[in-house]
């Protein structure tokens, strides 16, 4: 193969040449053609071309179609050459190139199958003294850059870097000479010579080039030709900060995308019941797996499609926008690139301070509990003529023996009231309890510092015909709790092969394997330290382990019923004795064949098959609280032998297994056509797509299970009899039979019985879109798709409703009257309108029935009708109009976009009231409509542009999102206030509206003291407002932010980098820290700190009374009342990143091309929170834990 031949340089249409130069869009088919004939075949290829007064770019695109050679060039360089005319038949490519470049000052150079266009160089006249410079040029990631133009400033002396990025140049031996390094997709750099003879140059990306090609999943579209609203994020931008998953990394980078609460939503909520998350597309096809399963280190680019023109090609799955991910591919031909990344993230220890968590501490709660129990044992009976102090004490003692939940403060006062201890001993006990700090005990014994580690190894290589990419990613997380751990392994292989000059095959396999160990299910054991009273302790006074007793567990003071197990538990033991282990496997197989039929026409077939499997096992040992509860619940006294017998195995625990699996496939066949004739260009695609999804599973339950012996006794159990028992025949708790169905069968046994019902859906689609471009100035776009789904179809007119979009674009910067504006690089105006769809899987056009339940009387299977037929069922539709402006000024130092949109949802699924004679009171139907409208602004500015690695750079990217959401039409049959609070949809208000009861103060009337009051009809007040008219409610705002602002700053100097991301969320509200009413004896869990200011006759506050002044009636209104409604606006630094790239002359000594170190702080303390209560809107309580990441990246 001929190397370093004097040749000319140019650019190919499409994404391939971008990959070669920028190393960013690494998807699709590099190095087209056979491997051994490029150099010799160059002069043998016979070509015919006839064009008149067209740009060199158009000529090169035609040559690419005929030869397979791809051109690399600078747009700016070609714009100075003007139009050319060529009419040559059956000529060598070299002859045609010579004619095309005549009198242009340009020439070409062949590197493999890449033709690089550059200025025509000459070597300098030989001076008396000269020096020879050598060096290499690489990108930020340490990858060599071939084809870089190195020019001696002010002259025509220069060279082009070779395939390994190396160069040699002879220049006069003079001080102050300047070399100019330029490369497509990179920012031009100037280096002043000061005696050095070996140069190592690192070039930085040029934003204008990086975002020029947009990947939609069905095709690649040049930015100039795109009429839709799209935001592109390159892998370099993603690597500026580390996040465990992609969604977190996209926060504040994409105008119009909200990730608030970890829930991604594009351009507001457009549905009430349907899917609201955007569709995820990876390497061209949608995926059924989770976005969290994507390897963050293997992403080449992300394109977020926001309006109908960009996303309508996806039809019924496009209403919520599309996130298109392109994974990386092999970079350099003839070598294997090895990259390794490792990072460790350390989380702050959880803050368990009671006051910081808005709770009373032990001393405060003991003091207020003592006030109550003093009243309870010494004064409360005075208000009841039928009660005496002795009777109060007697009843309390009976509660103890019956197994009621008794806290140690109450027990100490009972002992004092019963005369068992004196006042001084009581005071000592209370003083000791006040010193306890259960949350700290919990942190010391249960919590541990959360540590997450992630390792990534990638190997990429290519030859003439093959491209290979293998990436292995491993993540482990101790989850911050003892006996908890998660391991996650992602293995991904992608390869492509030139099977023939006209056929390219691409194939990939992705496997995700996850193992998670965590605490098993137990309704009575909670891993929240604040669910237990502050004055409790992990240990008794003698140092022995102390047991805890929750609801229906009895108490530590009661005598144990004969033959029964003590239901007290120790949390450390429970975490060991009751565990759930989840094993998950996801496999994705993807194949792609690209047929090159004739120049400009290709056919593509794609098939993806996904299979996932999840196995969840809960193993509770014999010593676990759950197993002991089952044993007690199903014990009975034999009437003949008068001995205690057990209806479940007397020994062993239980093993509950749930297995689910899914099989999903998508097949697509597509034709792609592009053609340029004169000033006209047409690109079009048309295809068919079919998809199927199927999920199923099964459950099993083993009782009497011994893991060590691998034995069980399930066959001895009559589950039919157990399922019919409401109460235990022997075991007593709280003075009555233990409710075994509620607290044993349902939580522990029932979930392990039965099957996971199979759900299968099939879809079919046909689609077409086309773009027409005139003179690189004007674009017209149209898209059409028709979708079919098996859940619709009783009415033929709804079986396949068309979804479509149109768009127009004007590239103003290409107009002759604007070309002379040197500061204007790019200016585009675009408009689009279209209809996209959405699916709600919970509805069907057929009447459906479900079976599997057992009749409680007959013990026979029963079936029930779950939903009525709806022959008018159809897709949800979103009609979106968008007008946008894209710009780039001052050599793209200032760049960005501005969009305004109106998105109106029609036929939105919502509840509708039915005639009772149908047998149903309501059903979900296409009866609602929603409108979202908003503004999106993205601005990027380079404050300082570096000349080289040592130079200082500072780039700011600002995104602003504003969305206004409103329900235009919905039937809400709510007549009571509670109904509207629960289902907040109302015409004229946001989808996520907050409806609040109007707080009217605390009641001080006899018999009602201490309880909250709310305004009801006619200005009256009442404690119970939930049953009042909906008109008594106040609109409190919406729970999702109206405005989102993100500002990302990146500063670099001499290998050092500093980045920080500011985020603002505002315009929304939240219900938090409700001033709930509590029972007078509710001292078994921490009370909110606001109760230090609770209502008393001497203190008329707005906090309900507690203890002696507690309400006798508890309402739910307090959780959504105006006195717990807060502003949720906040401003935070999301993360701060500090990095350092070691100098190349140091890394090369150890055989490594690049070493990067990084330190990142995530979620430091908020800069500003609007509410005055100190409540973090993202947690509704204390602020999120900060974390600290240390990472290293190596490239070989």
CSV table of C-alpha atoms in Angstrom, one decimal, residues 844-1127:
chain,number,residue,atom,x,y,z
A,844,UNK,CA,-57.6,-3.2,25.8
A,845,UNK,CA,-60.4,-3.1,23.2
A,846,UNK,CA,-61.6,-6.6,24.4
A,847,UNK,CA,-63.4,-7.5,27.6
A,848,UNK,CA,-60.8,-9.2,29.8
A,849,UNK,CA,-61.0,-11.7,32.6
A,850,UNK,CA,-58.4,-12.9,35.1
A,851,UNK,CA,-58.1,-16.2,36.9
A,852,UNK,CA,-55.9,-17.8,39.5
A,853,UNK,CA,-57.7,-16.8,42.7
A,854,UNK,CA,-59.3,-19.4,45.0
A,855,UNK,CA,-62.9,-19.1,46.2
A,856,UNK,CA,-62.8,-18.9,50.0
A,857,UNK,CA,-65.8,-21.1,50.4
A,858,UNK,CA,-65.3,-23.8,47.8
A,859,UNK,CA,-61.5,-23.8,47.6
A,860,UNK,CA,-62.0,-23.9,43.8
A,861,UNK,CA,-60.4,-21.6,41.2
A,862,UNK,CA,-62.4,-18.6,40.2
A,863,UNK,CA,-62.2,-16.0,37.4
A,864,UNK,CA,-63.4,-12.5,37.4
A,865,UNK,CA,-63.9,-9.8,34.7
A,866,UNK,CA,-61.3,-7.2,35.2
A,867,UNK,CA,-62.2,-4.6,32.5
A,868,UNK,CA,-65.0,-4.1,30.0
A,869,UNK,CA,-64.6,-4.0,26.3
A,870,UNK,CA,-63.8,-0.7,24.6
A,871,UNK,CA,-64.2,-0.9,20.8
A,872,UNK,CA,-63.2,2.8,20.5
A,873,UNK,CA,-59.8,2.3,22.1
A,874,UNK,CA,-57.0,4.1,20.2
A,875,UNK,CA,-53.6,5.6,20.4
A,876,UNK,CA,-52.9,8.6,22.5
A,877,UNK,CA,-51.8,11.5,20.2
A,878,UNK,CA,-49.6,14.4,20.7
A,879,UNK,CA,-49.6,17.3,18.2
A,880,UNK,CA,-46.4,19.3,18.4
A,881,UNK,CA,-45.6,22.6,16.7
A,882,UNK,CA,-42.0,23.8,17.1
A,883,UNK,CA,-40.1,26.9,15.9
A,884,UNK,CA,-36.4,27.0,16.5
A,885,UNK,CA,-33.2,28.8,15.8
A,886,UNK,CA,-29.7,27.3,15.8
A,887,UNK,CA,-26.6,29.6,15.7
A,888,UNK,CA,-22.8,29.7,15.8
A,889,UNK,CA,-20.9,33.0,15.8
A,890,UNK,CA,-17.2,34.1,16.1
A,891,UNK,CA,-15.7,30.8,14.9
A,892,UNK,CA,-18.3,29.1,17.1
A,893,UNK,CA,-17.1,30.6,20.3
A,894,UNK,CA,-20.7,31.6,20.8
A,895,UNK,CA,-23.2,28.9,19.8
A,896,UNK,CA,-26.6,27.5,20.8
A,897,UNK,CA,-30.2,27.2,20.1
A,898,UNK,CA,-33.6,28.6,20.9
A,899,UNK,CA,-36.9,26.7,20.7
A,900,UNK,CA,-40.6,27.4,21.4
A,901,UNK,CA,-43.1,24.6,21.2
A,902,UNK,CA,-46.7,23.8,21.8
A,903,UNK,CA,-47.5,20.1,22.4
A,904,UNK,CA,-51.2,19.2,22.6
A,905,UNK,CA,-52.2,15.7,23.7
A,906,UNK,CA,-55.5,14.3,22.4
A,907,UNK,CA,-57.3,11.1,23.1
A,908,UNK,CA,-55.4,10.8,26.4
A,909,UNK,CA,-56.3,7.9,28.7
A,910,UNK,CA,-58.3,8.9,31.7
A,911,UNK,CA,-61.1,7.5,33.9
A,912,UNK,CA,-64.6,7.8,32.7
A,913,UNK,CA,-67.8,7.1,34.6
A,914,UNK,CA,-70.0,4.3,33.3
A,915,UNK,CA,-73.7,3.5,33.6
A,916,UNK,CA,-74.0,1.2,36.6
A,917,UNK,CA,-76.1,-1.2,34.5
A,918,UNK,CA,-73.0,-2.1,32.6
A,919,UNK,CA,-71.6,-3.9,35.6
A,920,UNK,CA,-68.8,-1.4,36.0
A,921,UNK,CA,-68.6,2.0,37.7
A,922,UNK,CA,-65.7,3.3,35.5
A,923,UNK,CA,-63.1,2.5,33.0
A,924,UNK,CA,-60.0,4.1,31.4
A,925,UNK,CA,-60.8,5.5,27.9
A,926,UNK,CA,-59.5,8.1,25.4
A,927,UNK,CA,-61.3,11.1,26.9
A,928,UNK,CA,-58.7,13.7,28.1
A,929,UNK,CA,-56.5,16.3,26.5
A,930,UNK,CA,-53.3,18.0,27.8
A,931,UNK,CA,-51.3,20.9,26.6
A,932,UNK,CA,-47.6,21.6,27.2
A,933,UNK,CA,-45.9,24.7,25.9
A,934,UNK,CA,-42.5,26.1,26.7
A,935,UNK,CA,-39.3,27.7,25.8
A,936,UNK,CA,-35.8,26.1,25.6
A,937,UNK,CA,-32.6,28.0,25.4
A,938,UNK,CA,-29.1,26.6,25.0
A,939,UNK,CA,-26.0,28.9,25.0
A,940,UNK,CA,-22.4,27.9,24.8
A,941,UNK,CA,-19.5,30.3,25.0
A,942,UNK,CA,-15.7,29.9,25.0
A,943,UNK,CA,-14.4,32.7,27.2
A,944,UNK,CA,-10.8,31.7,26.5
A,945,UNK,CA,-9.6,29.5,23.7
A,946,UNK,CA,-6.2,27.8,24.2
A,947,UNK,CA,-3.5,27.8,21.6
A,948,UNK,CA,-2.1,24.5,23.0
A,949,UNK,CA,-2.1,22.1,25.9
A,950,UNK,CA,-0.5,24.7,28.2
A,951,UNK,CA,-3.1,27.4,27.2
A,952,UNK,CA,-6.0,28.4,29.4
A,953,UNK,CA,-9.5,27.6,28.3
A,954,UNK,CA,-12.9,28.4,29.9
A,955,UNK,CA,-16.2,27.2,28.4
A,956,UNK,CA,-19.6,27.8,29.8
A,957,UNK,CA,-22.7,26.0,28.6
A,958,UNK,CA,-26.1,27.3,29.8
A,959,UNK,CA,-29.5,25.5,29.4
A,960,UNK,CA,-32.8,27.1,30.3
A,961,UNK,CA,-36.1,25.1,30.3
A,962,UNK,CA,-39.5,26.5,30.9
A,963,UNK,CA,-42.6,24.4,30.6
A,964,UNK,CA,-46.2,25.2,31.3
A,965,UNK,CA,-48.5,22.3,31.7
A,966,UNK,CA,-52.3,22.2,31.7
A,967,UNK,CA,-55.1,19.7,31.5
A,968,UNK,CA,-57.5,20.9,28.8
A,969,UNK,CA,-60.2,18.3,29.2
A,970,UNK,CA,-60.8,15.5,31.7
A,971,UNK,CA,-63.7,14.0,33.4
A,972,UNK,CA,-63.1,13.8,37.1
A,973,UNK,CA,-66.2,12.6,38.9
A,974,UNK,CA,-64.8,13.7,42.3
A,975,UNK,CA,-67.4,15.3,44.5
A,976,UNK,CA,-65.5,14.9,47.8
A,977,UNK,CA,-62.3,16.8,48.6
A,978,UNK,CA,-60.4,13.5,49.3
A,979,UNK,CA,-61.2,12.2,45.8
A,980,UNK,CA,-59.6,15.2,44.1
A,981,UNK,CA,-56.5,15.1,46.4
A,982,UNK,CA,-56.1,11.5,45.5
A,983,UNK,CA,-56.7,11.9,41.8
A,984,UNK,CA,-55.7,15.5,41.1
A,985,UNK,CA,-56.7,15.8,37.4
A,986,UNK,CA,-58.9,18.8,36.8
A,987,UNK,CA,-59.6,20.9,33.7
A,988,UNK,CA,-57.6,24.1,33.6
A,989,UNK,CA,-54.9,22.9,36.0
A,990,UNK,CA,-51.5,21.2,35.7
A,991,UNK,CA,-51.3,17.4,35.4
A,992,UNK,CA,-49.4,17.2,38.7
A,993,UNK,CA,-51.5,19.7,40.6
A,994,UNK,CA,-51.4,19.9,44.4
A,995,UNK,CA,-54.7,20.4,46.1
A,996,UNK,CA,-54.5,21.5,49.7
A,997,UNK,CA,-57.0,21.6,52.6
A,998,UNK,CA,-57.1,25.2,54.0
A,999,UNK,CA,-55.7,25.0,57.5
A,1000,UNK,CA,-57.9,27.0,60.0
A,1001,UNK,CA,-55.9,26.6,63.2
A,1002,UNK,CA,-56.1,24.3,66.3
A,1003,UNK,CA,-59.4,23.7,68.0
A,1004,UNK,CA,-59.7,24.8,71.7
A,1005,UNK,CA,-63.3,23.7,72.3
A,1006,UNK,CA,-63.9,21.3,75.2
A,1007,UNK,CA,-63.6,17.7,74.0
A,1008,UNK,CA,-62.0,18.8,70.7
A,1009,UNK,CA,-58.8,20.5,72.0
A,1010,UNK,CA,-55.6,20.0,70.1
A,1011,UNK,CA,-57.0,18.9,66.8
A,1012,UNK,CA,-56.5,20.6,63.5
A,1013,UNK,CA,-59.3,22.5,61.9
A,1014,UNK,CA,-59.9,23.1,58.2
A,1015,UNK,CA,-62.2,25.5,56.3
A,1016,UNK,CA,-65.2,23.8,54.7
A,1017,UNK,CA,-68.4,25.1,53.0
A,1018,UNK,CA,-69.8,28.5,53.9
A,1019,UNK,CA,-66.7,29.6,55.7
A,1020,UNK,CA,-67.2,27.0,58.5
A,1021,UNK,CA,-64.4,25.0,60.0
A,1022,UNK,CA,-64.3,21.3,60.6
A,1023,UNK,CA,-61.8,18.7,61.7
A,1024,UNK,CA,-62.9,16.3,59.0
A,1025,UNK,CA,-62.7,18.1,55.7
A,1026,UNK,CA,-62.0,15.1,53.4
A,1027,UNK,CA,-65.7,14.4,52.9
A,1028,UNK,CA,-66.5,18.1,52.1
A,1029,UNK,CA,-67.0,19.4,48.7
A,1030,UNK,CA,-64.0,19.7,46.3
A,1031,UNK,CA,-64.7,23.5,46.4
A,1032,UNK,CA,-63.1,23.7,49.9
A,1033,UNK,CA,-59.7,22.8,48.5
A,1034,UNK,CA,-57.1,25.4,47.5
A,1035,UNK,CA,-54.9,24.9,44.4
A,1036,UNK,CA,-51.4,24.8,45.8
A,1037,UNK,CA,-49.3,24.7,42.7
A,1038,UNK,CA,-47.7,21.8,40.9
A,1039,UNK,CA,-45.2,19.2,42.0
A,1040,UNK,CA,-42.9,19.3,38.9
A,1041,UNK,CA,-40.7,22.2,38.2
A,1042,UNK,CA,-41.7,24.9,35.7
A,1043,UNK,CA,-38.2,26.2,35.2
A,1044,UNK,CA,-34.9,24.4,35.1
A,1045,UNK,CA,-31.6,26.1,34.6
A,1046,UNK,CA,-28.2,24.4,34.2
A,1047,UNK,CA,-24.8,26.1,33.9
A,1048,UNK,CA,-21.8,23.9,33.2
A,1049,UNK,CA,-18.4,25.4,33.5
A,1050,UNK,CA,-15.2,23.7,32.3
A,1051,UNK,CA,-11.8,25.3,32.8
A,1052,UNK,CA,-8.5,23.8,31.6
A,1053,UNK,CA,-4.8,24.8,31.9
A,1054,UNK,CA,-1.6,22.9,31.4
A,1055,UNK,CA,-3.3,19.5,31.8
A,1056,UNK,CA,-5.4,20.7,34.8
A,1057,UNK,CA,-9.1,20.9,34.6
A,1058,UNK,CA,-11.9,22.2,36.8
A,1059,UNK,CA,-15.6,21.7,36.1
A,1060,UNK,CA,-18.7,22.5,38.1
A,1061,UNK,CA,-22.4,22.2,37.3
A,1062,UNK,CA,-25.0,24.5,38.8
A,1063,UNK,CA,-28.6,23.5,38.7
A,1064,UNK,CA,-31.7,25.5,39.5
A,1065,UNK,CA,-35.2,24.0,39.7
A,1066,UNK,CA,-38.1,26.4,40.4
A,1067,UNK,CA,-41.8,27.2,40.1
A,1068,UNK,CA,-43.0,24.2,41.9
A,1069,UNK,CA,-44.3,23.3,45.4
A,1070,UNK,CA,-44.2,20.4,47.8
A,1071,UNK,CA,-46.0,18.9,50.8
A,1072,UNK,CA,-43.4,18.1,53.4
A,1073,UNK,CA,-43.0,17.6,57.2
A,1074,UNK,CA,-46.8,17.4,57.8
A,1075,UNK,CA,-48.1,18.5,61.3
A,1076,UNK,CA,-49.9,15.2,61.8
A,1077,UNK,CA,-52.2,14.4,64.6
A,1078,UNK,CA,-51.0,11.5,66.8
A,1079,UNK,CA,-52.6,9.3,69.3
A,1080,UNK,CA,-52.1,10.4,72.9
A,1081,UNK,CA,-50.0,7.3,73.5
A,1082,UNK,CA,-47.9,7.5,70.3
A,1083,UNK,CA,-44.5,7.5,71.9
A,1084,UNK,CA,-43.0,4.4,70.2
A,1085,UNK,CA,-41.4,6.3,67.3
A,1086,UNK,CA,-39.8,9.7,67.1
A,1087,UNK,CA,-42.1,12.7,66.9
A,1088,UNK,CA,-41.4,15.6,64.6
A,1089,UNK,CA,-39.5,18.5,66.2
A,1090,UNK,CA,-42.4,20.8,65.6
A,1091,UNK,CA,-44.3,19.1,68.5
A,1092,UNK,CA,-42.0,20.9,70.9
A,1093,UNK,CA,-44.3,23.7,70.0
A,1094,UNK,CA,-47.5,21.7,70.2
A,1095,UNK,CA,-50.8,23.3,71.2
A,1096,UNK,CA,-51.6,23.5,74.9
A,1097,UNK,CA,-54.0,25.8,76.7
A,1098,UNK,CA,-51.1,28.0,77.5
A,1099,UNK,CA,-49.5,27.8,74.0
A,1100,UNK,CA,-52.0,28.4,71.2
A,1101,UNK,CA,-49.8,27.3,68.3
A,1102,UNK,CA,-50.6,25.9,64.9
A,1103,UNK,CA,-49.2,22.5,65.8
A,1104,UNK,CA,-51.7,19.8,66.9
A,1105,UNK,CA,-51.7,18.8,70.5
A,1106,UNK,CA,-49.9,15.7,71.8
A,1107,UNK,CA,-50.2,13.6,74.9
A,1108,UNK,CA,-52.8,15.0,77.2
A,1109,UNK,CA,-54.0,17.4,74.5
A,1110,UNK,CA,-53.8,15.0,71.6
A,1111,UNK,CA,-56.8,14.7,69.2
A,1112,UNK,CA,-59.2,11.9,69.7
A,1113,UNK,CA,-59.7,11.7,66.0
A,1114,UNK,CA,-56.9,11.3,63.5
A,1115,UNK,CA,-57.4,12.7,60.0
A,1116,UNK,CA,-55.5,12.5,56.8
A,1117,UNK,CA,-56.0,16.1,55.8
A,1118,UNK,CA,-52.8,17.2,57.6
A,1119,UNK,CA,-50.6,15.5,55.0
A,1120,UNK,CA,-51.9,17.8,52.2
A,1121,UNK,CA,-52.8,20.9,54.1
A,1122,UNK,CA,-51.7,24.5,53.5
A,1123,UNK,CA,-49.6,24.6,56.6
A,1124,UNK,CA,-47.3,21.9,55.2
A,1125,UNK,CA,-47.1,23.3,51.7
A,1126,UNK,CA,-43.7,24.8,50.8
A,1127,UNK,CA,-41.9,26.4,47.9
